[in-house]
PDB file of C-alpha atoms in Angstrom:
ATOM      1  CA  MET A   1     -22.599 -10.426  61.359  1.00  0.00           C
ATOM      2  CA  HIS A   2     -21.199 -10.080  64.881  1.00  0.00           C
ATOM      3  CA  TYR A   3     -18.202 -11.386  66.772  1.00  0.00           C
ATOM      4  CA  TYR A   4     -20.130 -14.315  68.186  1.00  0.00           C
ATOM      5  CA  SER A   5     -21.170 -15.422  64.714  1.00  0.00           C
ATOM      6  CA  ILE A   6     -17.618 -15.064  63.371  1.00  0.00           C
ATOM      7  CA  ARG A   7     -16.295 -17.204  66.211  1.00  0.00           C
ATOM      8  CA  SER A   8     -18.998 -19.806  65.620  1.00  0.00           C
ATOM      9  CA  LYS A   9     -17.999 -23.445  65.203  1.00  0.00           C
ATOM     10  CA  LEU A  10     -19.779 -23.405  61.858  1.00  0.00           C
ATOM     11  CA  ILE A  11     -17.140 -21.100  60.361  1.00  0.00           C
ATOM     12  CA  PRO A  12     -14.612 -23.919  59.655  1.00  0.00           C
ATOM     13  CA  VAL A  13     -17.408 -25.881  57.948  1.00  0.00           C
ATOM     14  CA  LEU A  14     -18.336 -22.808  55.909  1.00  0.00           C
ATOM     15  CA  VAL A  15     -14.718 -22.178  54.884  1.00  0.00           C
ATOM     16  CA  LEU A  16     -14.287 -25.836  53.922  1.00  0.00           C
ATOM     17  CA  SER A  17     -17.506 -25.765  51.877  1.00  0.00           C
ATOM     18  CA  ILE A  18     -16.482 -22.603  50.031  1.00  0.00           C
ATOM     19  CA  THR A  19     -13.057 -24.097  49.338  1.00  0.00           C
ATOM     20  CA  LEU A  20     -14.554 -27.289  47.912  1.00  0.00           C
ATOM     21  CA  VAL A  21     -16.975 -25.289  45.763  1.00  0.00           C
ATOM     22  CA  ALA A  22     -14.131 -23.123  44.470  1.00  0.00           C
ATOM     23  CA  ILE A  23     -12.002 -26.135  43.594  1.00  0.00           C
ATOM     24  CA  SER A  24     -14.914 -27.901  41.884  1.00  0.00           C
ATOM     25  CA  ILE A  25     -15.713 -24.821  39.787  1.00  0.00           C
ATOM     26  CA  PHE A  26     -12.105 -24.515  38.635  1.00  0.00           C
ATOM     27  CA  HIS A  27     -11.938 -28.252  37.997  1.00  0.00           C
ATOM     28  CA  SER A  28     -15.066 -28.145  35.836  1.00  0.00           C
ATOM     29  CA  GLY A  29     -13.376 -25.742  33.455  1.00  0.00           C
ATOM     30  CA  SER A  30     -16.334 -23.327  33.551  1.00  0.00           C
ATOM     31  CA  ARG A  31     -15.044 -19.822  32.960  1.00  0.00           C
ATOM     32  CA  SER A  32     -18.451 -18.266  33.618  1.00  0.00           C
ATOM     33  CA  GLY A  33     -18.706 -20.225  36.874  1.00  0.00           C
ATOM     34  CA  ILE A  34     -15.336 -18.867  38.001  1.00  0.00           C
ATOM     35  CA  VAL A  35     -16.332 -15.284  37.174  1.00  0.00           C
ATOM     36  CA  ILE A  36     -19.682 -15.578  38.981  1.00  0.00           C
ATOM     37  CA  PHE A  37     -18.041 -17.192  42.020  1.00  0.00           C
ATOM     38  CA  LEU A  38     -15.523 -14.351  42.281  1.00  0.00           C
ATOM     39  CA  ILE A  39     -18.269 -11.725  41.854  1.00  0.00           C
ATOM     40  CA  ILE A  40     -20.455 -13.259  44.581  1.00  0.00           C
ATOM     41  CA  PHE A  41     -17.464 -13.653  46.902  1.00  0.00           C
ATOM     42  CA  HIS A  42     -16.452 -10.001  46.497  1.00  0.00           C
ATOM     43  CA  LEU A  43     -20.054  -8.815  46.870  1.00  0.00           C
ATOM     44  CA  TYR A  44     -20.334 -10.708  50.152  1.00  0.00           C
ATOM     45  CA  VAL A  45     -17.085  -9.186  51.414  1.00  0.00           C
ATOM     46  CA  PHE A  46     -18.256  -5.708  50.343  1.00  0.00           C
ATOM     47  CA  ILE A  47     -21.646  -6.039  52.049  1.00  0.00           C
ATOM     48  CA  HIS A  48     -20.104  -7.269  55.314  1.00  0.00           C
ATOM     49  CA  ARG A  49     -16.931  -5.205  55.057  1.00  0.00           C
ATOM     50  CA  LYS A  50     -17.372  -3.435  58.434  1.00  0.00           C
ATOM     51  CA  PRO A  51     -17.621  -6.527  60.660  1.00  0.00           C
ATOM     52  CA  ILE A  52     -14.949  -8.280  58.587  1.00  0.00           C
ATOM     53  CA  LEU A  53     -12.556  -5.340  59.012  1.00  0.00           C
ATOM     54  CA  ALA A  54     -13.361  -5.200  62.729  1.00  0.00           C
ATOM     55  CA  PHE A  55     -12.655  -8.912  63.021  1.00  0.00           C
ATOM     56  CA  CYS A  56      -9.380  -8.604  61.121  1.00  0.00           C
ATOM     57  CA  THR A  57      -8.313  -5.720  63.364  1.00  0.00           C
ATOM     58  CA  ARG A  58      -9.104  -7.647  66.522  1.00  0.00           C
ATOM     59  CA  TYR A  59      -7.634 -10.974  65.401  1.00  0.00           C
ATOM     60  CA  LYS A  60      -4.609 -10.022  63.299  1.00  0.00           C
ATOM     61  CA  ILE A  61      -2.958 -13.423  63.422  1.00  0.00           C
ATOM     62  CA  VAL A  62      -6.096 -15.280  62.368  1.00  0.00           C
ATOM     63  CA  SER A  63      -6.849 -12.824  59.588  1.00  0.00           C
ATOM     64  CA  LEU A  64      -3.264 -13.020  58.320  1.00  0.00           C
ATOM     65  CA  ALA A  65      -3.388 -16.824  58.306  1.00  0.00           C
ATOM     66  CA  SER A  66      -6.772 -16.829  56.509  1.00  0.00           C
ATOM     67  CA  ALA A  67      -5.563 -14.332  53.917  1.00  0.00           C
ATOM     68  CA  SER A  68      -2.395 -16.348  53.332  1.00  0.00           C
ATOM     69  CA  PHE A  69      -4.431 -19.531  52.950  1.00  0.00           C
ATOM     70  CA  MET A  70      -6.793 -17.979  50.392  1.00  0.00           C
ATOM     71  CA  PHE A  71      -3.853 -16.443  48.509  1.00  0.00           C
ATOM     72  CA  LEU A  72      -2.017 -19.765  48.299  1.00  0.00           C
ATOM     73  CA  LEU A  73      -5.265 -21.531  47.356  1.00  0.00           C
ATOM     74  CA  PHE A  74      -5.810 -19.387  44.268  1.00  0.00           C
ATOM     75  CA  ILE A  75      -2.113 -19.302  43.355  1.00  0.00           C
ATOM     76  CA  PHE A  76      -1.791 -23.086  43.383  1.00  0.00           C
ATOM     77  CA  MET A  77      -5.317 -23.787  42.147  1.00  0.00           C
ATOM     78  CA  PRO A  78      -4.075 -24.969  38.719  1.00  0.00           C
ATOM     79  CA  SER A  79      -2.141 -27.763  40.444  1.00  0.00           C
ATOM     80  CA  PHE A  80      -5.460 -29.284  41.518  1.00  0.00           C
ATOM     81  CA  LEU A  81      -6.672 -29.409  37.953  1.00  0.00           C
ATOM     82  CA  SER A  82      -5.984 -31.783  35.139  1.00  0.00           C
ATOM     83  CA  LYS A  83      -3.809 -30.483  32.328  1.00  0.00           C
ATOM     84  CA  SER A  84      -6.626 -31.015  29.827  1.00  0.00           C
ATOM     85  CA  THR A  85      -8.983 -28.789  31.839  1.00  0.00           C
ATOM     86  CA  VAL A  86      -6.436 -25.992  32.124  1.00  0.00           C
ATOM     87  CA  GLN A  87      -5.545 -26.242  28.440  1.00  0.00           C
ATOM     88  CA  GLU A  88      -9.213 -26.186  27.415  1.00  0.00           C
ATOM     89  CA  MET A  89      -9.881 -23.066  29.486  1.00  0.00           C
ATOM     90  CA  LYS A  90      -6.768 -21.422  28.047  1.00  0.00           C
ATOM     91  CA  ASN A  91      -7.711 -22.239  24.452  1.00  0.00           C
ATOM     92  CA  ASN A  92     -11.305 -21.055  24.884  1.00  0.00           C
ATOM     93  CA  THR A  93     -10.125 -17.818  26.484  1.00  0.00           C
ATOM     94  CA  ASN A  94      -7.646 -17.175  23.674  1.00  0.00           C
ATOM     95  CA  ILE A  95     -10.327 -17.774  21.041  1.00  0.00           C
ATOM     96  CA  LEU A  96     -12.705 -15.430  22.887  1.00  0.00           C
ATOM     97  CA  PHE A  97     -10.024 -12.723  23.060  1.00  0.00           C
ATOM     98  CA  GLN A  98      -9.223 -13.089  19.369  1.00  0.00           C
ATOM     99  CA  ASN A  99     -12.901 -12.820  18.473  1.00  0.00           C
ATOM    100  CA  PHE A 100     -13.230  -9.618  20.479  1.00  0.00           C
ATOM    101  CA  THR A 101     -10.167  -8.099  18.834  1.00  0.00           C
ATOM    102  CA  HIS A 102     -11.717  -8.794  15.425  1.00  0.00           C
ATOM    103  CA  GLY A 103     -15.064  -7.336  16.475  1.00  0.00           C
ATOM    104  CA  GLU A 104     -16.800 -10.725  16.636  1.00  0.00           C
ATOM    105  CA  TYR A 105     -19.267 -11.842  19.289  1.00  0.00           C
ATOM    106  CA  PRO A 106     -18.617 -14.939  21.445  1.00  0.00           C
ATOM    107  CA  LEU A 107     -19.965 -18.236  20.148  1.00  0.00           C
ATOM    108  CA  ARG A 108     -22.713 -18.474  22.741  1.00  0.00           C
ATOM    109  CA  PHE A 109     -24.202 -15.174  21.575  1.00  0.00           C
ATOM    110  CA  HIS A 110     -24.775 -16.727  18.167  1.00  0.00           C
ATOM    111  CA  LEU A 111     -26.126 -19.889  19.821  1.00  0.00           C
ATOM    112  CA  TRP A 112     -28.694 -17.792  21.685  1.00  0.00           C
ATOM    113  CA  SER A 113     -29.700 -16.104  18.442  1.00  0.00           C
ATOM    114  CA  ASP A 114     -30.201 -19.514  16.812  1.00  0.00           C
ATOM    115  CA  LEU A 115     -32.279 -20.625  19.797  1.00  0.00           C
ATOM    116  CA  CYS A 116     -34.509 -17.580  19.423  1.00  0.00           C
ATOM    117  CA  ASN A 117     -35.109 -18.542  15.807  1.00  0.00           C
ATOM    118  CA  GLN A 118     -36.063 -22.070  16.893  1.00  0.00           C
ATOM    119  CA  ILE A 119     -38.473 -20.676  19.475  1.00  0.00           C
ATOM    120  CA  GLN A 120     -39.994 -18.303  16.948  1.00  0.00           C
ATOM    121  CA  ALA A 121     -40.751 -21.219  14.622  1.00  0.00           C
ATOM    122  CA  HIS A 122     -42.339 -23.405  17.332  1.00  0.00           C
ATOM    123  CA  THR A 123     -43.356 -21.052  20.111  1.00  0.00           C
ATOM    124  CA  PHE A 124     -46.328 -22.720  21.823  1.00  0.00           C
ATOM    125  CA  TRP A 125     -45.629 -26.485  21.924  1.00  0.00           C
ATOM    126  CA  GLY A 126     -41.885 -26.512  21.333  1.00  0.00           C
ATOM    127  CA  LEU A 127     -39.895 -29.134  19.464  1.00  0.00           C
ATOM    128  CA  GLY A 128     -39.856 -31.907  22.067  1.00  0.00           C
ATOM    129  CA  TYR A 129     -37.591 -33.120  24.848  1.00  0.00           C
ATOM    130  CA  ASN A 130     -33.871 -33.358  24.070  1.00  0.00           C
ATOM    131  CA  SER A 131     -34.453 -32.180  20.507  1.00  0.00           C
ATOM    132  CA  TYR A 132     -31.816 -29.433  20.471  1.00  0.00           C
ATOM    133  CA  GLN A 133     -28.951 -31.439  18.999  1.00  0.00           C
ATOM    134  CA  ALA A 134     -31.116 -32.879  16.224  1.00  0.00           C
ATOM    135  CA  VAL A 135     -32.945 -29.656  15.328  1.00  0.00           C
ATOM    136  CA  ASN A 136     -30.189 -27.077  15.811  1.00  0.00           C
ATOM    137  CA  PRO A 137     -28.420 -27.758  12.450  1.00  0.00           C
ATOM    138  CA  ILE A 138     -31.595 -26.599  10.680  1.00  0.00           C
ATOM    139  CA  TYR A 139     -31.440 -23.203  12.402  1.00  0.00           C
ATOM    140  CA  GLN A 140     -27.661 -22.993  12.748  1.00  0.00           C
ATOM    141  CA  SER A 141     -26.329 -19.644  11.572  1.00  0.00           C
ATOM    142  CA  GLN A 142     -23.356 -19.281   9.291  1.00  0.00           C
ATOM    143  CA  GLU A 143     -21.321 -17.734  12.111  1.00  0.00           C
ATOM    144  CA  VAL A 144     -21.796 -20.793  14.316  1.00  0.00           C
ATOM    145  CA  PHE A 145     -21.084 -23.149  11.445  1.00  0.00           C
ATOM    146  CA  SER A 146     -17.842 -21.317  10.613  1.00  0.00           C
ATOM    147  CA  MET A 147     -16.676 -21.401  14.228  1.00  0.00           C
ATOM    148  CA  ARG A 148     -17.435 -25.106  14.510  1.00  0.00           C
ATOM    149  CA  GLN A 149     -15.521 -25.771  11.295  1.00  0.00           C
ATOM    150  CA  VAL A 150     -12.362 -24.560  13.025  1.00  0.00           C
ATOM    151  CA  GLY A 151     -12.386 -27.741  15.089  1.00  0.00           C
ATOM    152  CA  LEU A 152     -12.255 -29.852  11.923  1.00  0.00           C
ATOM    153  CA  GLU A 153      -8.795 -28.542  11.099  1.00  0.00           C
ATOM    154  CA  ALA A 154      -7.241 -30.413  14.053  1.00  0.00           C
ATOM    155  CA  ALA A 155      -9.496 -33.471  13.820  1.00  0.00           C
ATOM    156  CA  HIS A 156      -8.116 -36.872  12.819  1.00  0.00           C
ATOM    157  CA  SER A 157     -11.275 -37.750  10.881  1.00  0.00           C
ATOM    158  CA  ASP A 158     -14.205 -35.945   9.312  1.00  0.00           C
ATOM    159  CA  TYR A 159     -17.259 -35.372  11.481  1.00  0.00           C
ATOM    160  CA  THR A 160     -20.398 -33.262  11.509  1.00  0.00           C
ATOM    161  CA  PRO A 161     -19.839 -30.276  13.833  1.00  0.00           C
ATOM    162  CA  LEU A 162     -22.944 -30.640  16.025  1.00  0.00           C
ATOM    163  CA  ILE A 163     -23.596 -28.698  19.222  1.00  0.00           C
ATOM    164  CA  ASN A 164     -24.996 -30.512  22.260  1.00  0.00           C
ATOM    165  CA  HIS A 165     -26.381 -27.511  24.146  1.00  0.00           C
ATOM    166  CA  GLY A 166     -27.126 -23.854  23.529  1.00  0.00           C
ATOM    167  CA  HIS A 167     -25.435 -22.484  26.671  1.00  0.00           C
ATOM    168  CA  ASN A 168     -28.777 -21.111  27.835  1.00  0.00           C
ATOM    169  CA  ASP A 169     -30.978 -23.588  29.679  1.00  0.00           C
ATOM    170  CA  LEU A 170     -34.021 -21.323  29.773  1.00  0.00           C
ATOM    171  CA  LEU A 171     -34.034 -20.692  26.027  1.00  0.00           C
ATOM    172  CA  GLU A 172     -33.268 -24.340  25.333  1.00  0.00           C
ATOM    173  CA  PHE A 173     -36.103 -25.437  27.628  1.00  0.00           C
ATOM    174  CA  PHE A 174     -38.424 -22.978  25.880  1.00  0.00           C
ATOM    175  CA  SER A 175     -37.325 -24.395  22.530  1.00  0.00           C
ATOM    176  CA  GLU A 176     -38.067 -27.960  23.629  1.00  0.00           C
ATOM    177  CA  PHE A 177     -41.324 -27.476  25.574  1.00  0.00           C
ATOM    178  CA  GLY A 178     -42.604 -24.162  24.252  1.00  0.00           C
ATOM    179  CA  TRP A 179     -44.659 -21.572  26.067  1.00  0.00           C
ATOM    180  CA  PHE A 180     -46.976 -24.308  27.351  1.00  0.00           C
ATOM    181  CA  GLY A 181     -44.203 -26.116  29.238  1.00  0.00           C
ATOM    182  CA  PHE A 182     -42.624 -22.868  30.412  1.00  0.00           C
ATOM    183  CA  VAL A 183     -45.866 -21.653  32.004  1.00  0.00           C
ATOM    184  CA  LEU A 184     -46.457 -24.984  33.734  1.00  0.00           C
ATOM    185  CA  SER A 185     -42.975 -25.401  35.219  1.00  0.00           C
ATOM    186  CA  VAL A 186     -40.371 -22.628  35.067  1.00  0.00           C
ATOM    187  CA  LEU A 187     -42.696 -19.682  35.660  1.00  0.00           C
ATOM    188  CA  PRO A 188     -44.426 -21.123  38.777  1.00  0.00           C
ATOM    189  CA  MET A 189     -41.074 -22.223  40.197  1.00  0.00           C
ATOM    190  CA  THR A 190     -39.637 -18.737  39.771  1.00  0.00           C
ATOM    191  CA  LEU A 191     -42.681 -17.098  41.390  1.00  0.00           C
ATOM    192  CA  ILE A 192     -42.555 -19.514  44.340  1.00  0.00           C
ATOM    193  CA  LEU A 193     -38.882 -18.743  44.918  1.00  0.00           C
ATOM    194  CA  LEU A 194     -39.526 -14.992  44.711  1.00  0.00           C
ATOM    195  CA  LYS A 195     -42.416 -15.277  47.176  1.00  0.00           C
ATOM    196  CA  GLY A 196     -40.214 -17.140  49.652  1.00  0.00           C
ATOM    197  CA  ILE A 197     -37.353 -14.659  49.275  1.00  0.00           C
ATOM    198  CA  LEU A 198     -39.589 -11.612  49.713  1.00  0.00           C
ATOM    199  CA  PHE A 199     -42.003 -12.784  52.413  1.00  0.00           C
ATOM    200  CA  SER A 200     -40.345 -15.582  54.387  1.00  0.00           C
ATOM    201  CA  GLN A 201     -39.681 -14.712  58.034  1.00  0.00           C
ATOM    202  CA  SER A 202     -36.697 -17.059  58.148  1.00  0.00           C
ATOM    203  CA  TYR A 203     -33.395 -15.485  57.111  1.00  0.00           C
ATOM    204  CA  PHE A 204     -31.945 -18.966  56.657  1.00  0.00           C
ATOM    205  CA  ALA A 205     -34.722 -20.032  54.276  1.00  0.00           C
ATOM    206  CA  ARG A 206     -34.485 -16.775  52.343  1.00  0.00           C
ATOM    207  CA  SER A 207     -30.745 -17.286  51.857  1.00  0.00           C
ATOM    208  CA  ILE A 208     -31.265 -20.820  50.534  1.00  0.00           C
ATOM    209  CA  LEU A 209     -34.041 -19.719  48.187  1.00  0.00           C
ATOM    210  CA  LEU A 210     -31.918 -16.826  46.960  1.00  0.00           C
ATOM    211  CA  GLY A 211     -29.231 -19.354  46.073  1.00  0.00           C
ATOM    212  CA  SER A 212     -31.796 -21.367  44.117  1.00  0.00           C
ATOM    213  CA  LEU A 213     -32.868 -18.228  42.267  1.00  0.00           C
ATOM    214  CA  CYS A 214     -29.199 -17.530  41.447  1.00  0.00           C
ATOM    215  CA  TYR A 215     -29.020 -21.063  40.051  1.00  0.00           C
ATOM    216  CA  LEU A 216     -31.919 -20.261  37.712  1.00  0.00           C
ATOM    217  CA  ALA A 217     -30.277 -16.966  36.774  1.00  0.00           C
ATOM    218  CA  TYR A 218     -27.062 -18.818  35.947  1.00  0.00           C
ATOM    219  CA  SER A 219     -29.117 -20.952  33.557  1.00  0.00           C
ATOM    220  CA  VAL A 220     -29.409 -17.886  31.334  1.00  0.00           C
ATOM    221  CA  ILE A 221     -25.719 -18.049  30.378  1.00  0.00           C
ATOM    222  CA  ASP A 222     -24.955 -21.777  30.718  1.00  0.00           C
ATOM    223  CA  PHE A 223     -26.595 -25.202  31.024  1.00  0.00           C
ATOM    224  CA  PRO A 224     -26.363 -26.366  34.698  1.00  0.00           C
ATOM    225  CA  GLN A 225     -29.827 -27.941  34.539  1.00  0.00           C
ATOM    226  CA  ARG A 226     -28.539 -30.489  32.016  1.00  0.00           C
ATOM    227  CA  THR A 227     -26.677 -32.121  34.912  1.00  0.00           C
ATOM    228  CA  PRO A 228     -29.339 -34.145  36.796  1.00  0.00           C
ATOM    229  CA  ALA A 229     -27.395 -34.049  40.077  1.00  0.00           C
ATOM    230  CA  CYS A 230     -27.355 -30.219  40.068  1.00  0.00           C
ATOM    231  CA  LEU A 231     -31.019 -29.910  39.112  1.00  0.00           C
ATOM    232  CA  LEU A 232     -32.252 -32.447  41.674  1.00  0.00           C
ATOM    233  CA  THR A 233     -30.120 -30.882  44.402  1.00  0.00           C
ATOM    234  CA  MET A 234     -31.546 -27.432  43.686  1.00  0.00           C
ATOM    235  CA  LEU A 235     -35.128 -28.711  43.690  1.00  0.00           C
ATOM    236  CA  GLY A 236     -34.635 -30.738  46.869  1.00  0.00           C
ATOM    237  CA  VAL A 237     -32.912 -27.935  48.770  1.00  0.00           C
ATOM    238  CA  SER A 238     -35.552 -25.422  47.653  1.00  0.00           C
ATOM    239  CA  ALA A 239     -38.387 -27.700  48.797  1.00  0.00           C
ATOM    240  CA  LEU A 240     -36.754 -28.193  52.205  1.00  0.00           C
ATOM    241  CA  ALA A 241     -36.167 -24.438  52.553  1.00  0.00           C
ATOM    242  CA  LEU A 242     -39.824 -23.692  51.749  1.00  0.00           C
ATOM    243  CA  LYS A 243     -40.966 -26.281  54.277  1.00  0.00           C
ATOM    244  CA  TYR A 244     -38.585 -24.907  56.906  1.00  0.00           C
ATOM    245  CA  SER A 245     -39.920 -21.409  56.258  1.00  0.00           C
ATOM    246  CA  GLU A 246     -43.491 -22.635  56.689  1.00  0.00           C
ATOM    247  CA  VAL A 247     -42.701 -24.457  59.958  1.00  0.00           C
ATOM    248  CA  SER A 248     -40.747 -21.537  61.390  1.00  0.00           C
ATOM    249  CA  THR A 249     -43.606 -19.160  60.547  1.00  0.00           C
ATOM    250  CA  ARG A 250     -46.127 -21.392  62.316  1.00  0.00           C
ATOM    251  CA  THR A 251     -43.856 -21.674  65.334  1.00  0.00           C
ATOM    252  CA  SER A 252     -43.449 -17.911  65.614  1.00  0.00           C
ATOM    253  CA  LEU A 253     -47.197 -17.361  65.380  1.00  0.00           C
ATOM    254  CA  SER A 254     -48.127 -19.997  67.965  1.00  0.00           C
TER     255      SER A 254
END
């Protein structure tokens, strides 16, 4: 990162994109998404700390305005959110804290354990597409059942405490399609992304593919692939990045 890149006209677009992503993550109510966003943001600042500090020293007014903007953005972020989203995040965080104080694991840890039991019972072929909600009660542990029963106390009518997703897309995919489906889809996709990240001569393509790999890594702790828009966007962007890498490599060799 140099001064000419910092003064690029793309910087306002980048700042706007990051702002929109931050707001959307907070609005979604995903606590893990917020934590990962903050970690990636701080890692980026740490990696490029020297040019960023040099820029802030040279342009004090701009850096002060940018810092003030980011500070106000995160301070007033809850005002962009619906009250239900904020309340849900607050309740989930309080429950998580109470579980930790009593030496209990978070709910998703137990969900992952149940998923492993499902996979162990049907390892090769899996249980079929979108079968998690129907099959999970068979393998549901007592810990998960007890936690889900808590919701019945505030319910207006009786209902069966089912769980839609296991908060781990990779394990859930393995449970539905087995080792056969995993080898035919997820494994090749991961290897293709790794090949592009390691051997592509285009820094731009490598950055895009690294983002796609981070998306797959995020699937280990949540279920982003269950949103078709997110999954199709990742696949489309990855395909374009691979094609761009191939074209740029041919151009450099010719």
